[in-house]
PDB file of C-alpha atoms in Angstrom:
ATOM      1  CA  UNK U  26      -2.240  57.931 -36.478  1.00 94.00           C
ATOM      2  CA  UNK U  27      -5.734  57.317 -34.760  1.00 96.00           C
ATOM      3  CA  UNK U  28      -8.247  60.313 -34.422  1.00 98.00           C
ATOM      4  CA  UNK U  29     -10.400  60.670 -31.631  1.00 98.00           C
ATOM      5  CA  UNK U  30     -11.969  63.753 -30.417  1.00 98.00           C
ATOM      6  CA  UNK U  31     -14.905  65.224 -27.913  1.00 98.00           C
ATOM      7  CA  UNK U  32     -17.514  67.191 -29.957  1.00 98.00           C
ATOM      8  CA  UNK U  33     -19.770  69.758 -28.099  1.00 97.00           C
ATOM      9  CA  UNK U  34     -21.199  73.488 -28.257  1.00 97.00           C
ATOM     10  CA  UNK U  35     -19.398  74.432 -26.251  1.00 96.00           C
ATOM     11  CA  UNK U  36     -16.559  72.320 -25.984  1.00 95.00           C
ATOM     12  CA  UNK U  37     -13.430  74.491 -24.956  1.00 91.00           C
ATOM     13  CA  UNK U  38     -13.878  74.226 -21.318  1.00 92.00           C
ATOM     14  CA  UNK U  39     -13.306  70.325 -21.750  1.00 94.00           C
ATOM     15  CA  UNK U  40     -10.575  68.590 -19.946  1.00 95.00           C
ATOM     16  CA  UNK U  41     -11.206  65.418 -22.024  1.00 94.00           C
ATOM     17  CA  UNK U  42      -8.138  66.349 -24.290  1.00 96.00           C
ATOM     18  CA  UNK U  43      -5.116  66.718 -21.509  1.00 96.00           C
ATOM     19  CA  UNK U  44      -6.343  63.658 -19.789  1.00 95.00           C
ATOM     20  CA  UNK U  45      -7.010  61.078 -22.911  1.00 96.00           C
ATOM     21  CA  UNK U  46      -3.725  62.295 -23.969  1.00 97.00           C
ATOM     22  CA  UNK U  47      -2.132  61.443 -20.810  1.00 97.00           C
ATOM     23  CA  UNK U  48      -3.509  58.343 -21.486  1.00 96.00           C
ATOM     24  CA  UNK U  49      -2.277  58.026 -25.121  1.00 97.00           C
ATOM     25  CA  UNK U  50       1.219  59.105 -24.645  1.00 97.00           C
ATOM     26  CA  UNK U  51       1.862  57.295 -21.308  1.00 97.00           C
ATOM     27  CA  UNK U  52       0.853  54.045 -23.540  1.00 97.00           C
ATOM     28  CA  UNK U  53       2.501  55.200 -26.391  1.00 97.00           C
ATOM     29  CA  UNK U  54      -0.093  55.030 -29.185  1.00 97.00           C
ATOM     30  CA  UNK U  55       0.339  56.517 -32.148  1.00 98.00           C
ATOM     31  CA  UNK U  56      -2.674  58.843 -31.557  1.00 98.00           C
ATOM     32  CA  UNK U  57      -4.375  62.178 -31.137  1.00 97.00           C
ATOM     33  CA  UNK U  58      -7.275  63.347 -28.987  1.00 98.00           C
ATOM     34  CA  UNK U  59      -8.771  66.752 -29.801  1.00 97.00           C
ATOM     35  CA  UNK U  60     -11.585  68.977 -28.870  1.00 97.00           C
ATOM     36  CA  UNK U  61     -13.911  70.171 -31.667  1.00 98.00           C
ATOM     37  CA  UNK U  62     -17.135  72.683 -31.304  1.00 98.00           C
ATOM     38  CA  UNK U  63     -19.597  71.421 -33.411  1.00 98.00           C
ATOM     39  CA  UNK U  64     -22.383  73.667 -33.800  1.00 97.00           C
ATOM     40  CA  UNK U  65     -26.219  72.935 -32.848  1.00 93.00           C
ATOM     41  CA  UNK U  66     -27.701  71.699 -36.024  1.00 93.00           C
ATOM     42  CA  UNK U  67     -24.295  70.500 -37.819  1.00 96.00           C
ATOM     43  CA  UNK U  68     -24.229  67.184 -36.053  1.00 96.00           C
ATOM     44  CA  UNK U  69     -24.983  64.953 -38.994  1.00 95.00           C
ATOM     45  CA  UNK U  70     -22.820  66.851 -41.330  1.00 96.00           C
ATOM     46  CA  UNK U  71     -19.925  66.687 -38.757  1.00 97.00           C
ATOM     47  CA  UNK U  72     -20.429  63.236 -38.837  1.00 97.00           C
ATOM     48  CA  UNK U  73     -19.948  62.721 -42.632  1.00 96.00           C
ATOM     49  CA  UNK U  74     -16.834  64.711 -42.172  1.00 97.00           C
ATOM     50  CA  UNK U  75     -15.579  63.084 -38.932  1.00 97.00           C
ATOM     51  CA  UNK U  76     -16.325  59.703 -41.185  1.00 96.00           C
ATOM     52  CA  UNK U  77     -13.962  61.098 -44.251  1.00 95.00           C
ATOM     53  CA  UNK U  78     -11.284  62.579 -42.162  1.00 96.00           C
ATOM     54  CA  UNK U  79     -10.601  59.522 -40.449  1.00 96.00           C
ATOM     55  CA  UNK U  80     -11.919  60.003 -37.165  1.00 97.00           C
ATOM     56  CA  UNK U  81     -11.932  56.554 -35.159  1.00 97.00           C
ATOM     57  CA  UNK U  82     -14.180  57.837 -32.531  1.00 98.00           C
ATOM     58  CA  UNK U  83     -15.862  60.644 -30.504  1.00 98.00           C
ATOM     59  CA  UNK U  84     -16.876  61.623 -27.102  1.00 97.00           C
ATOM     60  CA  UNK U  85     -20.340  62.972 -27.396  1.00 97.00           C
ATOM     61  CA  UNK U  86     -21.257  65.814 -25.228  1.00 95.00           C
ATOM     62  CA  UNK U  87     -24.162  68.478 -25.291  1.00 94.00           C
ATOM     63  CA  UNK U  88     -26.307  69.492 -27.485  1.00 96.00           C
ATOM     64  CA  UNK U  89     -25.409  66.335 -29.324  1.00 95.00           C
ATOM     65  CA  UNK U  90     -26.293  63.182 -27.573  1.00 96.00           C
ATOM     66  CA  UNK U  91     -29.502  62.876 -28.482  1.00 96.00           C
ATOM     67  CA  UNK U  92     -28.620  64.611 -32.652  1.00 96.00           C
ATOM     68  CA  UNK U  93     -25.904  62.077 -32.751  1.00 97.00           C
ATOM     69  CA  UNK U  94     -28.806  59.033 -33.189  1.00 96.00           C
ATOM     70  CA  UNK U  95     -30.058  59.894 -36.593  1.00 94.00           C
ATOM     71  CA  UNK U  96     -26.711  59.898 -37.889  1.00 94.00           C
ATOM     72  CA  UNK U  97     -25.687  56.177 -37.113  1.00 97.00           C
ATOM     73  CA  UNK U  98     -26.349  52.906 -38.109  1.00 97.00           C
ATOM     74  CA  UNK U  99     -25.861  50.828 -35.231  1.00 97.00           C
ATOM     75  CA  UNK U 100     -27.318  51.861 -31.657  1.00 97.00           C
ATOM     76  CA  UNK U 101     -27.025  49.507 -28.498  1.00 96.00           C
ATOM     77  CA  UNK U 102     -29.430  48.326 -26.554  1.00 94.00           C
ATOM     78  CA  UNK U 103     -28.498  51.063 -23.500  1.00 92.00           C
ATOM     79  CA  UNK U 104     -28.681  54.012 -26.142  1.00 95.00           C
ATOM     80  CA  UNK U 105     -31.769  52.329 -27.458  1.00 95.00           C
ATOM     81  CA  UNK U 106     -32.962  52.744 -24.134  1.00 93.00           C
ATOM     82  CA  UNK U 107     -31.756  55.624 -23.044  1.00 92.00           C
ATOM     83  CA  UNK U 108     -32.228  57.971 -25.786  1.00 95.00           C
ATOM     84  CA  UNK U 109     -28.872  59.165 -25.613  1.00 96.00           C
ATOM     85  CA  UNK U 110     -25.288  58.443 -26.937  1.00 97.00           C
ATOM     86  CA  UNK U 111     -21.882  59.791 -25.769  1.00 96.00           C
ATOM     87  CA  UNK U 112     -19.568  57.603 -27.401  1.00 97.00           C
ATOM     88  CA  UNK U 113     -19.570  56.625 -31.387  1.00 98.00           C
ATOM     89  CA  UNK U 114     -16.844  54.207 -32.963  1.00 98.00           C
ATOM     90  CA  UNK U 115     -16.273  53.944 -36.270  1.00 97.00           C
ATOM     91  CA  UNK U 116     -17.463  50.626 -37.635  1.00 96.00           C
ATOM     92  CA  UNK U 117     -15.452  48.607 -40.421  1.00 94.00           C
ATOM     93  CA  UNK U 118     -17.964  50.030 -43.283  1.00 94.00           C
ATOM     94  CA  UNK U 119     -17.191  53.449 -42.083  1.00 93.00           C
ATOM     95  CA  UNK U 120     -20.338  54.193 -40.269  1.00 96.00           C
ATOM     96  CA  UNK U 121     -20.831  55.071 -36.533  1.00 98.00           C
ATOM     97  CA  UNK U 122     -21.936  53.120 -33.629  1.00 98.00           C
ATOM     98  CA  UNK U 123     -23.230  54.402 -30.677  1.00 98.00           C
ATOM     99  CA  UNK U 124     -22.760  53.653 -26.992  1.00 96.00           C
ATOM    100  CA  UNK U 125     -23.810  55.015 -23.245  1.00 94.00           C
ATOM    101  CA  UNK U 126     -20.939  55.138 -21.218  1.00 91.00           C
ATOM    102  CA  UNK U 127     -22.990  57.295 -18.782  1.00 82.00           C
ATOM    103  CA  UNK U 128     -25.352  55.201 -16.964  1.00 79.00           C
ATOM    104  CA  UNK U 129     -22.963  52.395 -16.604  1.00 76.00           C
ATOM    105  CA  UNK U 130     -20.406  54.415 -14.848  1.00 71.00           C
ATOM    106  CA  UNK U 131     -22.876  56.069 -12.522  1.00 71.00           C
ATOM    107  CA  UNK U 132     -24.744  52.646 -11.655  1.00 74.00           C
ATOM    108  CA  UNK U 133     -21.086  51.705 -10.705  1.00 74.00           C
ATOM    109  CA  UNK U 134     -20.214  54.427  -8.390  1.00 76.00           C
ATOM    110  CA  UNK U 135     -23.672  54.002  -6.654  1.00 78.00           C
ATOM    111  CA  UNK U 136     -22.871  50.026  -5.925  1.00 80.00           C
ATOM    112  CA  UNK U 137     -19.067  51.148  -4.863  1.00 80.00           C
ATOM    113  CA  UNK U 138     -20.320  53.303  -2.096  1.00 84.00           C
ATOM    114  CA  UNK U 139     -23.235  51.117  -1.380  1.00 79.00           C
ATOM    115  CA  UNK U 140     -26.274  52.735  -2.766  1.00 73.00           C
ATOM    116  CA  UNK U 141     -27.638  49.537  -4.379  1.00 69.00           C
ATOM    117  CA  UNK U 142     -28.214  48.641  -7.707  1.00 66.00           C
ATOM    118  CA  UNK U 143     -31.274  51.255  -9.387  1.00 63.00           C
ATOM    119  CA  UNK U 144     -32.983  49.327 -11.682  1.00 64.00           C
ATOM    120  CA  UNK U 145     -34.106  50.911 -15.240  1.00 57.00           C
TER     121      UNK U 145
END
């Protein structure tokens, strides 16, 4: 079974469980989705654990997207920009890799309703 979770402080409040799991069971993976409070401060260590658990990837919400970066080894070019990460994959070596999904999205809903493209 496939691991995923959201880790935040808090975290509780997040509906990112009930509707990736929609998503999981309605495709039928074999696959869980969980929420998990990872304290201020713990990120890298959470991330060793995550790693050794199995954990094939992880919403990032606050106070981590920023921590998350000194824990992995590959960054792309939008978190290298950005500063920020809210979504790590495991990579084949076991190591994370982080991604923006944030700015991406939102610079698609502005072109859908017509607000142009913002340039960065």
């Amino acid at each position: 079974m496939e691991r995923l979770a959201v880790i935040g402080d808090p975290v509780g409040h997040s509906l990112s469980p009930h509707i990736h799991m929609t998503w999981i069971d309605g495709l039928g993976l074999d696959a869980s989705y969980e929420s998990i409070r990872v304290p201020a401060g713990d990120t890298a260590a959470a991330l060793q654990d995550f790693a050794r658990d199995g954990f094939r990837g992880l919403n990032v919400t606050l106070p981590h997207k920023q921590a998350v970066l000194g824990a992995v080894s590959e960054a792309s070019p939008g978190v290298q920009k950005i500063g920020a990460a809210n979504t790590l994959s495991r990579l084949p070596d076991g190591s994370w890799r982080a991604d923006n999904t944030d700015a991406p999205g939102l610079m698609s809903a502005l072109e859908r309703v017509g607000e142009g493209v913002v340039e960065g």
